[in-house]
Short mmCIF file of C-alpha atoms in Angstrom, two decimals:
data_model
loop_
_atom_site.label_atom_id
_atom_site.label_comp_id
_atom_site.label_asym_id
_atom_site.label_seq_id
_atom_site.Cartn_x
_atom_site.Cartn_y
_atom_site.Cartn_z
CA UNK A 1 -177.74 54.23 142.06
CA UNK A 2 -175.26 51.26 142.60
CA UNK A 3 -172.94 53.45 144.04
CA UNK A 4 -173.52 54.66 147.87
CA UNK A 5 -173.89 58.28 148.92
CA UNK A 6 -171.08 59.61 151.52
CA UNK A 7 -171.79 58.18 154.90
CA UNK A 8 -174.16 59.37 156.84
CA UNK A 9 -176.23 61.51 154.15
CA UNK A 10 -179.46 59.84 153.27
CA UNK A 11 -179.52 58.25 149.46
CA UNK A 12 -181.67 60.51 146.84
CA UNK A 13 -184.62 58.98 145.05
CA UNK A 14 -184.18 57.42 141.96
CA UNK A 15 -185.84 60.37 139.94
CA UNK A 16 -183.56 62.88 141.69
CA UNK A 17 -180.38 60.52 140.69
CA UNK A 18 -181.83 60.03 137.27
CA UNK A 19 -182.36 64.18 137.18
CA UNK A 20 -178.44 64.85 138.26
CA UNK A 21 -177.27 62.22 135.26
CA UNK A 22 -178.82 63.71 132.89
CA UNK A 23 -178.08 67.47 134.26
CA UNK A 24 -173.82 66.02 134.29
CA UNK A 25 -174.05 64.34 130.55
CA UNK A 26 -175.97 67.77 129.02
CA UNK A 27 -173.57 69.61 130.97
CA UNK A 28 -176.51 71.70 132.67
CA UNK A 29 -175.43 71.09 136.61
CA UNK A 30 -179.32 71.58 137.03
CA UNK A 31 -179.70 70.32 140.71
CA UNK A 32 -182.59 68.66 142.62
CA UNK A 33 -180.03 67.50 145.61
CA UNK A 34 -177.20 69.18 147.78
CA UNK A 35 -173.95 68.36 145.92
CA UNK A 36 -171.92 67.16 149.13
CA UNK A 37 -174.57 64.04 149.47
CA UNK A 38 -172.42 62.79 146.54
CA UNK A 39 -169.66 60.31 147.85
CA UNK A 40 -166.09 60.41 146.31
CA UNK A 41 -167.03 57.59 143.84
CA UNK A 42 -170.54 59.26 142.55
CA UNK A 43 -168.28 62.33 141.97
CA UNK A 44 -166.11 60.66 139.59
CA UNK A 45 -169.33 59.38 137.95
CA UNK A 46 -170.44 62.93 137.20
CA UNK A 47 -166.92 63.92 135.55
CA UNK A 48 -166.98 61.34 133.18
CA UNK A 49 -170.45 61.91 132.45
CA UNK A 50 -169.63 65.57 131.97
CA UNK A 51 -166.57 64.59 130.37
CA UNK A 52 -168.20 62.54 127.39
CA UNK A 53 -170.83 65.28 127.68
CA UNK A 54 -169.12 67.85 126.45
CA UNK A 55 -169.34 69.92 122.99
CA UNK A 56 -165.53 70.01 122.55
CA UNK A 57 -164.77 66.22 123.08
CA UNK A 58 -167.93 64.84 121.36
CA UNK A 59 -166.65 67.22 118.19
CA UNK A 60 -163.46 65.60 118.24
CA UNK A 61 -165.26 62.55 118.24
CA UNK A 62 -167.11 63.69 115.12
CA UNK A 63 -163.80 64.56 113.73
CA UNK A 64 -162.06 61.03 114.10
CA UNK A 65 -165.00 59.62 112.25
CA UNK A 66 -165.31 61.72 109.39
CA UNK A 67 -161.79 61.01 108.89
CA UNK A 68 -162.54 57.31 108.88
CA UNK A 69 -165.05 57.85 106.38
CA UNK A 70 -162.99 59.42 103.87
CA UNK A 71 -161.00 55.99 102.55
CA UNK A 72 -160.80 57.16 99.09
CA UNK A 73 -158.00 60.14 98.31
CA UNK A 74 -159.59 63.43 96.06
CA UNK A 75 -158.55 62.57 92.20
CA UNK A 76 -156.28 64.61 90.41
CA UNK A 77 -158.73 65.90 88.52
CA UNK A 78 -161.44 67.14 91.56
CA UNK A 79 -158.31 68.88 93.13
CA UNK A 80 -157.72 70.41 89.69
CA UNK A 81 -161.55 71.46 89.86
CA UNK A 82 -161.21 72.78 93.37
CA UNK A 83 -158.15 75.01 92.61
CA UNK A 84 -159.90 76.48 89.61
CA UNK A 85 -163.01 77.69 91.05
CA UNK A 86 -161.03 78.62 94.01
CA UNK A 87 -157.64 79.96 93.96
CA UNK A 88 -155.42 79.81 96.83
CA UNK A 89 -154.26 82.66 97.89
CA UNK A 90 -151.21 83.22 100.89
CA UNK A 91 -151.96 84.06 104.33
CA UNK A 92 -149.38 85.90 107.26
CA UNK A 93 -152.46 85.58 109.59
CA UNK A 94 -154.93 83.32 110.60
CA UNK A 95 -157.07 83.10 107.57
CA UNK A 96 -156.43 86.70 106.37
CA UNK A 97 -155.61 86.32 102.84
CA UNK A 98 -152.73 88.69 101.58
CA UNK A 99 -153.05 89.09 97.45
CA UNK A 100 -150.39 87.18 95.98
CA UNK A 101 -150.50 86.85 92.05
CA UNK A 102 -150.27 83.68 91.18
CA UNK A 103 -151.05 81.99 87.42
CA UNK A 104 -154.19 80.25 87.77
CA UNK A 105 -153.14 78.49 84.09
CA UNK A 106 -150.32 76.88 85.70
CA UNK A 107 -152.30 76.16 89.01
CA UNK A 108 -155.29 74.20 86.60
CA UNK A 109 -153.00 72.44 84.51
CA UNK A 110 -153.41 68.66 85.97
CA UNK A 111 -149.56 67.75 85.47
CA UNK A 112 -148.30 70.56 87.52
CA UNK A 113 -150.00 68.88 90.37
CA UNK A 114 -148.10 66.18 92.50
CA UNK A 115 -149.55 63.07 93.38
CA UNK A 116 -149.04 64.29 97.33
CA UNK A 117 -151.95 66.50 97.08
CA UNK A 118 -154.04 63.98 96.22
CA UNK A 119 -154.54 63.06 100.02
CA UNK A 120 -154.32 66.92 101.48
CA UNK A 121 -158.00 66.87 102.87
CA UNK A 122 -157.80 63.43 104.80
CA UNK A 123 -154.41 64.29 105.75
CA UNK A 124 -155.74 67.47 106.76
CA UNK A 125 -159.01 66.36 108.45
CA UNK A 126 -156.80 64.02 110.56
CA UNK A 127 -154.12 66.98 111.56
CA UNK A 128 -157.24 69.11 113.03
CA UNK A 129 -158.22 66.24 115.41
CA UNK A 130 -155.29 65.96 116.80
CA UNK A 131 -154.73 69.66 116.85
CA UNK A 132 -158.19 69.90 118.67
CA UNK A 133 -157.26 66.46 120.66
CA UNK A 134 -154.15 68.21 122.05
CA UNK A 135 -156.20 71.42 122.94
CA UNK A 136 -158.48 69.57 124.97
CA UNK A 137 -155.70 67.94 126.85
CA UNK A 138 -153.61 70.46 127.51
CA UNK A 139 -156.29 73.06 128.96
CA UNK A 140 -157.40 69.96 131.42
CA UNK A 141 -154.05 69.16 132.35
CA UNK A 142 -152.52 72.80 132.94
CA UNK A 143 -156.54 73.18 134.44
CA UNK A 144 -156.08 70.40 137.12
CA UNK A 145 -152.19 70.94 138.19
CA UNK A 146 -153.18 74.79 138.69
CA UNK A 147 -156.14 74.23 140.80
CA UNK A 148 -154.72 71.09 142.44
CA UNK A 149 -151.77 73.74 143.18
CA UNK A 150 -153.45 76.73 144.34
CA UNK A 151 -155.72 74.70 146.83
CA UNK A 152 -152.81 72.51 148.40
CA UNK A 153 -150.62 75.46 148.74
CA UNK A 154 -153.18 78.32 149.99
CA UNK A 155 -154.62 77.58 153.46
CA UNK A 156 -158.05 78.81 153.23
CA UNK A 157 -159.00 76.84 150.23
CA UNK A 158 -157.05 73.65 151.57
CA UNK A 159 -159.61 74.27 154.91
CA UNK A 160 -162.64 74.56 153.10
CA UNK A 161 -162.20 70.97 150.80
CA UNK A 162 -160.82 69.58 154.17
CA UNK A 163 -163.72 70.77 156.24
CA UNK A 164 -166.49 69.27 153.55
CA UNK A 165 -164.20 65.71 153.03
CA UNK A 166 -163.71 66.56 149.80
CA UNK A 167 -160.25 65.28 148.42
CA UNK A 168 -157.84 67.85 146.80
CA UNK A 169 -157.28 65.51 143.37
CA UNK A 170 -161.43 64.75 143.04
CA UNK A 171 -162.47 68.42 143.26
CA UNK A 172 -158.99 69.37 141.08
CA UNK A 173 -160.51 66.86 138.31
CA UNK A 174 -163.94 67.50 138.60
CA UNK A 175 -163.94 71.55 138.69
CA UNK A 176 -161.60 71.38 135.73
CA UNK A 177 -163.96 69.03 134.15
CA UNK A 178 -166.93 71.27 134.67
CA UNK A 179 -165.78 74.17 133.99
CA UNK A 180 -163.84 73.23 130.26
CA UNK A 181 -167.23 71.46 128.95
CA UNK A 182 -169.13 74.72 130.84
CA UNK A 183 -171.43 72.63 133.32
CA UNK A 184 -171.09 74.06 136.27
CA UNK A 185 -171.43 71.56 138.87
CA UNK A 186 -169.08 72.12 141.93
CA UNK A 187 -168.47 69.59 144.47
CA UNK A 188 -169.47 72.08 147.36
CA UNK A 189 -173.22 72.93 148.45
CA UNK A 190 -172.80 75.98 147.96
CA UNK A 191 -171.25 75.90 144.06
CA UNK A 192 -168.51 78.15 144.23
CA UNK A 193 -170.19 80.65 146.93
CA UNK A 194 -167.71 78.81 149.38
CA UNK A 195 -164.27 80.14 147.07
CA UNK A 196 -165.89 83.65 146.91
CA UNK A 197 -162.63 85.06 148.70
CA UNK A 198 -160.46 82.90 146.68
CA UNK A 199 -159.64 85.31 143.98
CA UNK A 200 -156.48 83.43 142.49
CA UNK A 201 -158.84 80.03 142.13
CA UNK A 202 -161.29 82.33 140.09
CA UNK A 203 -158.76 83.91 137.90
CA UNK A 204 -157.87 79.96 137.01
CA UNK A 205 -161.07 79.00 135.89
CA UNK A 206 -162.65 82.60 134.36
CA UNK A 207 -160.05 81.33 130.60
CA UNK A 208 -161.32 77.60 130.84
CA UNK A 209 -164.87 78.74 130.66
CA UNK A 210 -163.95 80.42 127.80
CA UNK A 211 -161.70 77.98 126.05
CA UNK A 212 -163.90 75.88 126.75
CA UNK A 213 -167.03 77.27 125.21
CA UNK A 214 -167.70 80.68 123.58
CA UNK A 215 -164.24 81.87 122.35
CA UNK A 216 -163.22 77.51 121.31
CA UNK A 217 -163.54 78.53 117.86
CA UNK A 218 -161.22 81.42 117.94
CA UNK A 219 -158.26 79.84 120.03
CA UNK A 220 -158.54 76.97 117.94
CA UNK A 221 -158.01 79.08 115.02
CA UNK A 222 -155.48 80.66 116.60
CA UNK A 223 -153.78 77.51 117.59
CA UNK A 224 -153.68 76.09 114.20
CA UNK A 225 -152.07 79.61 112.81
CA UNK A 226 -149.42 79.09 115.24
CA UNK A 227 -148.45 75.74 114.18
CA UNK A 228 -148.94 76.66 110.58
CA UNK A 229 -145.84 79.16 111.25
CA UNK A 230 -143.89 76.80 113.12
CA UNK A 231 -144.07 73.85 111.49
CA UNK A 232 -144.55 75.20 108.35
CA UNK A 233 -146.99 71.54 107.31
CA UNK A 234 -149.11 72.57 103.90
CA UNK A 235 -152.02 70.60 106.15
CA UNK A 236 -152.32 73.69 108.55
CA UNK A 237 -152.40 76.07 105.08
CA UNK A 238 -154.94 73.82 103.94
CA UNK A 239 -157.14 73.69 107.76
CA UNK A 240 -156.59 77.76 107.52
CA UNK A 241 -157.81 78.11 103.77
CA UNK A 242 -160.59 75.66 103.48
CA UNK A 243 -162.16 75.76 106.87
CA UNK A 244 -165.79 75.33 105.89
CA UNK A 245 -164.35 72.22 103.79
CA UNK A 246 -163.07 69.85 107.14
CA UNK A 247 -166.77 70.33 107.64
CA UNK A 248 -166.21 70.78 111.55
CA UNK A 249 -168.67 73.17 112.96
CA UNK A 250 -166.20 74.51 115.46
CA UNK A 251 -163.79 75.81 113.16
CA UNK A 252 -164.86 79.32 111.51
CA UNK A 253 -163.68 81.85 108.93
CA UNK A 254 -160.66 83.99 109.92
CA UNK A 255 -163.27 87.00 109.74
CA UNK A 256 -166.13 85.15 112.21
CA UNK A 257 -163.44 83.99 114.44
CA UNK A 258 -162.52 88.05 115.37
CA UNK A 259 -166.33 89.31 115.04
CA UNK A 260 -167.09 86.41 118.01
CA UNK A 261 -164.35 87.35 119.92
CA UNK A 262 -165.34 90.88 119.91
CA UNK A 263 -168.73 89.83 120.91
CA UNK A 264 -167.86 87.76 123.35
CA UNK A 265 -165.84 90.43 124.82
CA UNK A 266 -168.71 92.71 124.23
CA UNK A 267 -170.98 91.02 126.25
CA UNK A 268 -168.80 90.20 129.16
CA UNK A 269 -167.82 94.09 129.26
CA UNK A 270 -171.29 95.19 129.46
CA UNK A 271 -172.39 92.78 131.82
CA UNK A 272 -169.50 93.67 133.91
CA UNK A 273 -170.46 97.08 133.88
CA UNK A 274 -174.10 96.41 134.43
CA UNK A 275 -173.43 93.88 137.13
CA UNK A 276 -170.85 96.57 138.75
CA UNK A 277 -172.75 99.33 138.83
CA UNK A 278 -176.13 98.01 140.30
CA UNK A 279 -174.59 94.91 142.83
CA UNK A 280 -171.37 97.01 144.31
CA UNK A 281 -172.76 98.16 147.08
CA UNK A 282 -175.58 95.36 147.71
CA UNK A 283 -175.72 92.33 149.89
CA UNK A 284 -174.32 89.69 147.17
CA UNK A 285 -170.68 91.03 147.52
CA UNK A 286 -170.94 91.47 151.26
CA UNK A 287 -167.78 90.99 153.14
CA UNK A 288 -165.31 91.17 149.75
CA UNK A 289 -163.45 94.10 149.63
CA UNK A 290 -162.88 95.99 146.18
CA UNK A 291 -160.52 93.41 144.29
CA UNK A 292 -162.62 90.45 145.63
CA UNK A 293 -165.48 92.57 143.79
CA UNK A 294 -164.20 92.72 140.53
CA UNK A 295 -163.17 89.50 140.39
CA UNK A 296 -165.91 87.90 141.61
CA UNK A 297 -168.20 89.96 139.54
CA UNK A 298 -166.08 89.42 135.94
CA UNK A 299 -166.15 85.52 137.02
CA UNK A 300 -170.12 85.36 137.75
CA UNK A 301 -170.71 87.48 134.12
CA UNK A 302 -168.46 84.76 132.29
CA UNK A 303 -170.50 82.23 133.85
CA UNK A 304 -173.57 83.69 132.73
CA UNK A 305 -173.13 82.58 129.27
CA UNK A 306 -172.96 78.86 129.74
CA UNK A 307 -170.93 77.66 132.32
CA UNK A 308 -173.18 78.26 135.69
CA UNK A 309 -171.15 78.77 138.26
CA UNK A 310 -171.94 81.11 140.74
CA UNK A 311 -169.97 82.83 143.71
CA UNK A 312 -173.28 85.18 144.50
CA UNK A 313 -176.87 83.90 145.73
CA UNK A 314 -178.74 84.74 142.81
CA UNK A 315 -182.04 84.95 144.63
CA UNK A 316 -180.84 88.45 146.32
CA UNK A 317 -179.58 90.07 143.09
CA UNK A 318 -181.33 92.64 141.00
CA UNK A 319 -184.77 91.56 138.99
CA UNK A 320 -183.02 93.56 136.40
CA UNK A 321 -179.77 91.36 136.80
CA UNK A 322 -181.89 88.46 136.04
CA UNK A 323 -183.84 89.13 132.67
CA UNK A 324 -180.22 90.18 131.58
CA UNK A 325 -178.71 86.34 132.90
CA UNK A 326 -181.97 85.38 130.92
CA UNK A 327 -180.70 86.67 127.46
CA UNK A 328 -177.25 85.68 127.62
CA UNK A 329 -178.44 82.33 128.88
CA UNK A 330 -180.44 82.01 125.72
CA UNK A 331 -177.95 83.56 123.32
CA UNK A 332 -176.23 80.00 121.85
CA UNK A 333 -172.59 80.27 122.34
CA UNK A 334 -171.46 81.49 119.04
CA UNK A 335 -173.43 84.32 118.65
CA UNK A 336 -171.68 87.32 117.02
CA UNK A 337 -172.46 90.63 115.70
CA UNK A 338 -171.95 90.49 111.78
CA UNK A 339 -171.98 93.81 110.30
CA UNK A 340 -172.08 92.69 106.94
CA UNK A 341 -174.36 89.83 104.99
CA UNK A 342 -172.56 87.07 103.52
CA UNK A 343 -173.75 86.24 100.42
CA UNK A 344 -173.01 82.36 98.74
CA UNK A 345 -172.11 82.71 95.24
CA UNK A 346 -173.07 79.83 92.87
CA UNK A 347 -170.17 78.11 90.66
CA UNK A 348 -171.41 80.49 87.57
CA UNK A 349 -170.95 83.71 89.67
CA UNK A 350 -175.03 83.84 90.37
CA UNK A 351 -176.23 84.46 94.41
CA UNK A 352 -177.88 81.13 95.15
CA UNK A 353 -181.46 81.14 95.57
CA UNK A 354 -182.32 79.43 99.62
CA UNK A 355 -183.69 76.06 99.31
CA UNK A 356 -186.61 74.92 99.77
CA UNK A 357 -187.13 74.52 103.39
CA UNK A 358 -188.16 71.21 104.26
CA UNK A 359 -191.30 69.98 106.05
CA UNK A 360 -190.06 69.10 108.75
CA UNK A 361 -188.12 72.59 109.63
CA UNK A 362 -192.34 74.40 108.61
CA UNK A 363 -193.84 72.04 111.05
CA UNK A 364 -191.29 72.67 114.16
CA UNK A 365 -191.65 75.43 116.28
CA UNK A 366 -189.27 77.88 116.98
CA UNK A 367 -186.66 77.10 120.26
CA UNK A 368 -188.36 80.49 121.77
CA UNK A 369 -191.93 79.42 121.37
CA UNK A 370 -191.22 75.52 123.12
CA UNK A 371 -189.59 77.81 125.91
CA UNK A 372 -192.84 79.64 125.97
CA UNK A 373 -195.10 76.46 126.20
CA UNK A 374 -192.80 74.85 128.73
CA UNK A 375 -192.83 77.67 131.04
CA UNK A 376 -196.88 77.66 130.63
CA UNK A 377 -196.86 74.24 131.33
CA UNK A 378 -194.56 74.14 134.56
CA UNK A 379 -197.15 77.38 135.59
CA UNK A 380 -199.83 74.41 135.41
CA UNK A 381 -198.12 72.17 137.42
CA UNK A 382 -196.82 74.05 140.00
CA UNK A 383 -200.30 76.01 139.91
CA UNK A 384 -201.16 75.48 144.12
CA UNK A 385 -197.01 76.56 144.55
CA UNK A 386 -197.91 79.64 142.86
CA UNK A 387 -200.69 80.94 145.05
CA UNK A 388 -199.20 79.16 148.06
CA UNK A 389 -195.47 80.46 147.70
CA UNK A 390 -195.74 83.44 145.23
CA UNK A 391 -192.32 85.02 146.27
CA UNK A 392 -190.78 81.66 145.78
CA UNK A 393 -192.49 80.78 142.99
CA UNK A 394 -192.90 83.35 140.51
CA UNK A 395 -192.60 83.65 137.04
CA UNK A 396 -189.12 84.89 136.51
CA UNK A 397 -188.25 82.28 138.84
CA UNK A 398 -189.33 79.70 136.98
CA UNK A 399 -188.58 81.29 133.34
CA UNK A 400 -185.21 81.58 134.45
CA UNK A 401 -185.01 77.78 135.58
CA UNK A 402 -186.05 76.57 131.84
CA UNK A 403 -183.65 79.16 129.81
CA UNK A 404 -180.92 78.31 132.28
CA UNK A 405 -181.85 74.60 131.24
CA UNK A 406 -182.36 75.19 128.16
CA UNK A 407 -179.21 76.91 127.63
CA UNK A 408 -177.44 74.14 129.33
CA UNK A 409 -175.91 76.33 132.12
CA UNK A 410 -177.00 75.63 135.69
CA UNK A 411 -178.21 79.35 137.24
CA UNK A 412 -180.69 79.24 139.98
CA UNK A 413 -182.49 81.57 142.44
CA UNK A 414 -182.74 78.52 144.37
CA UNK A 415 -185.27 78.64 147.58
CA UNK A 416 -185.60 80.30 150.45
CA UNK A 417 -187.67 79.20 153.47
CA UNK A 418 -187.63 82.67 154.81
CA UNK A 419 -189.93 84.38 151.25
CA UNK A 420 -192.58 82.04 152.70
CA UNK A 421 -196.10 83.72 153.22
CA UNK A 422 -197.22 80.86 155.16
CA UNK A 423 -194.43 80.05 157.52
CA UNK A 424 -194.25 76.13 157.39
CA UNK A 425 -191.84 74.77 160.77
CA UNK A 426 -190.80 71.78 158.56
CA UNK A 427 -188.86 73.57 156.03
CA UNK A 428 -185.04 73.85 155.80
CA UNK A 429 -183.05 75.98 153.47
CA UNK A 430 -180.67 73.48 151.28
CA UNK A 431 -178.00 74.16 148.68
CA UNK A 432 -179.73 73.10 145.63
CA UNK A 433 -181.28 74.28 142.70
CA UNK A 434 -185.15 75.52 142.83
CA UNK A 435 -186.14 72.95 140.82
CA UNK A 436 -185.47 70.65 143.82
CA UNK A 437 -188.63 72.33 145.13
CA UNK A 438 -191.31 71.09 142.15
CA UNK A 439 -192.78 68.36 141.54
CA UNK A 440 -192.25 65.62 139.68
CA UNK A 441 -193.94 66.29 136.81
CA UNK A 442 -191.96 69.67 136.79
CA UNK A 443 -189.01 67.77 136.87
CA UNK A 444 -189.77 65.42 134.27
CA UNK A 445 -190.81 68.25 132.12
CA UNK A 446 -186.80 70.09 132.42
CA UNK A 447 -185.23 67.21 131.98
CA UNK A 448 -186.76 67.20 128.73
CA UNK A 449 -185.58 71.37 127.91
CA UNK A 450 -182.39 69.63 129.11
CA UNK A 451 -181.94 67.07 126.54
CA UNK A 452 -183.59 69.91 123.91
CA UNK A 453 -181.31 72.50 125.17
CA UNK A 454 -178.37 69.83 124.31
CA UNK A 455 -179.25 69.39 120.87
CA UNK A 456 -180.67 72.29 120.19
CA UNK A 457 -178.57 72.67 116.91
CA UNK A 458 -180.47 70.79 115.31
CA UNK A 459 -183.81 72.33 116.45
CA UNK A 460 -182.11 75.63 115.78
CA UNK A 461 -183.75 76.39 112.16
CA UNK A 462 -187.67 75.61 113.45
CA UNK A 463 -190.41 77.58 113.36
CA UNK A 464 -188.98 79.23 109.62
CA UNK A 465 -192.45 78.98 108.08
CA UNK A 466 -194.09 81.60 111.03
CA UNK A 467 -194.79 85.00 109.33
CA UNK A 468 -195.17 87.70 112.22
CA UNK A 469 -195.11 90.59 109.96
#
């Protein structure tokens, strides 16, 4: 609010500032105003804010001070304890393990163990955050330089920043920023409708959305296998073995890290498809000829997930196109298909019984059912919209506002003056989400699915104690 918009554009009310800071630091890029009211300093505002926003840095965060935590080294004798119940075992890929006899006697026997090991898991702990630290730099380094590259050196991206005033190294910074932590925002009105030609920018951001986000776990994994083999550390071995021990949510089993690559893969080939097969021919890839297509469709199904962006208006697409946005919007980010049911085995070889679920998990309700009693309640608020404006406001419309907020990703049919019934002489189409349309109370009410959508891992185990059957 201290800062001033760009000259000439009028400054946004307070609610409507107070809506875009929370949309940038959930990482939603849920809009109430068009983007290019922002001046150069308000944009660097939002990338920090999306910056400290997102999933991957505030994890490394959490990483740094768990490490702190742990001042006192594992005793001989719990590291004995540790390597008795579980054996290690040698891997030649990321967490496969190969069978490898080894004398489990020996491995128990407290002075065959040197005092190093003592200090593995700190050591260890402190080895992933820099591994994940380095990750996170490196993708928004490379990220910037290549866009910062591409729209210097090719002409019709140069024209379009230069035509808007927006600077080359702002939008480099702030594209890169959005995309890694899977906001969404774009500096343009038009989000990346604008680039829709610009295939080479696309095929730059499509692997930071999914760095950033869905497949994070894997390439991490992946990362850390690498360095195991080059550098040969006993940390890495350690990371690889014991990854449910750093006790960093990001970093999953060898086996979970394929089956949610696969998924993720999955998805984005049968959205693809989907999206192909019903939108080739129809007005949202108008004037793109067949490689523009398949670009542009593979970058708006990767977006679908989580990150937002959009090259299409989503208001002309497919109903159909929609409800399936819907479900991958609502889908968390590590969901993958396991075939087969882990089972936890107790210390004395027995399956562990579940615990007791807690009160507080009985009493919450499931994330699906507050969905369902937002989307009720935004109904009642936007109740005379509803009669007035039904092809506006509908209820896919607005159901796809709240999952898209929910799920932290920034889709939007938007509005269109044109759907009116009643023809009204004052109203002008603008770039901005169709939430800029409701009311205040509406507003109030998705900036709360925002911030629930944001932590909704820890909301994620409600509603347990509802039998349906």
């Amino acid at each position: 609010m201290v800062s001033n918009p760009r000259p000439g554009s009028l400054r946004p009310a307070s609610l409507d500032i107070f809506f875009t800071s929370v949309s940038s630091a959930t990482v939603s890029s849920m809009s109430t105003v068009e983007m290019e009211v922002f001046s150069n300093t308000q944009l660097i505002i939002m990338t920090i804010l999306m910056l400290l926003g997102g999933e991957v840095l505030t994890s490394i965060l959490g990483l740094y001070l768990s490490s702190f935590k742990i001042s006192k080294p594992e005793t001989k004798e719990s590291r004995v304890s540790s390597v008795c119940r579980n054996p290690p075992k040698h891997t030649s890929f990321p967490g496969m393990e190969i069978e490898k006899p080894i004398n489990v006697d020996v491995e128990c026997n407290i002075n065959s163990l040197d005092d190093d090991h003592s200090s593995l898991k700190p050591s260890s702990i402190k080895f992933l955050a820099w591994v994940a630290l380095g990750y996170f730099s490196v993708v928004h380094i490379t990220g910037s330089s290549l866009v910062a590259m591409y729209t210097s050196l090719v002409p019709s991206a140069r024209q379009i920043l230069s035509s808007k005033g927006i600077e080359i190294q702002t939008f480099s910074v702030f594209i890169t920023v959005s995309t890694f932590s899977n906001c969404g925002f774009v500096p343009t009105n038009e989000n990346m409708v604008a680039f829709k030609k610009n295939s080479g920018l696309l095929l730059i951001l499509i692997p930071q959305i999914l760095l950033g986000n869905t497949l994070y776990p894997s390439c991490l994994r992946f990362l850390i296998w690498v360095l195991e083999k080059i550098t040969r550390k006993v940390e890495f071995r350690y990371i690889l073995m014991n990854s449910r021990e750093m006790g960093y949510g990001h970093l999953l089993s060898f086996s979970h890290s394929c089956l949610l690559a696969v998924t993720v893969l999955g998805f984005v080939l049968v959205e693809f498809i989907i999206f192909c097969s019903m939108e080739w021919s129809s007005g949202a890839l108008d004037g793109l000829n067949s490689n523009q297509k398949l670009i542009g469709a593979l970058f708006q199904v990767v977006n679908s997930r989580h990150a937002g962006e959009s090259v299409v208006d989503l208001s002309i697409i497919s109903p159909a196109i929609l409800v399936l946005f819907v479900v991958m919007m609502y889908l968390p980010p590590y969901t993958s298909f396991m075939p087969v049911k882990q089972q936890v085995i107790s210390e004395n070889g027995q399956k562990c019984k579940n615990r007791r679920k807690s009160l507080v998990q009985c009493l919450l309700f499931s994330p699906l059912s507050i969905l369902a009693i937002v989307v009720i309640l935004i109904c009642v608020s936007e109740r005379e919209k509803l009669k007035k404006d039904p092809l506006n406001f509908n209820v896919l419309n607005i159901t796809m506002e709240v999952v898209s907020a929910y799920g932290n990703v920034g889709f939007s049919t938007g509005y269109s003056c044109k759907r009116q019934l009643e023809p009204d002489s004052s109203c002008k189409d603008a770039w901005f989400g169709f939430v800029g349309r409701w009311s205040n109370m509406g507003k109030l009410i998705l900036i709360f699915v925002m911030f629930f959508g944001r932590l909704k891992k820890f909301s994620i185990n409600g509603g347990k104690a509802w039998k349906l059957s």
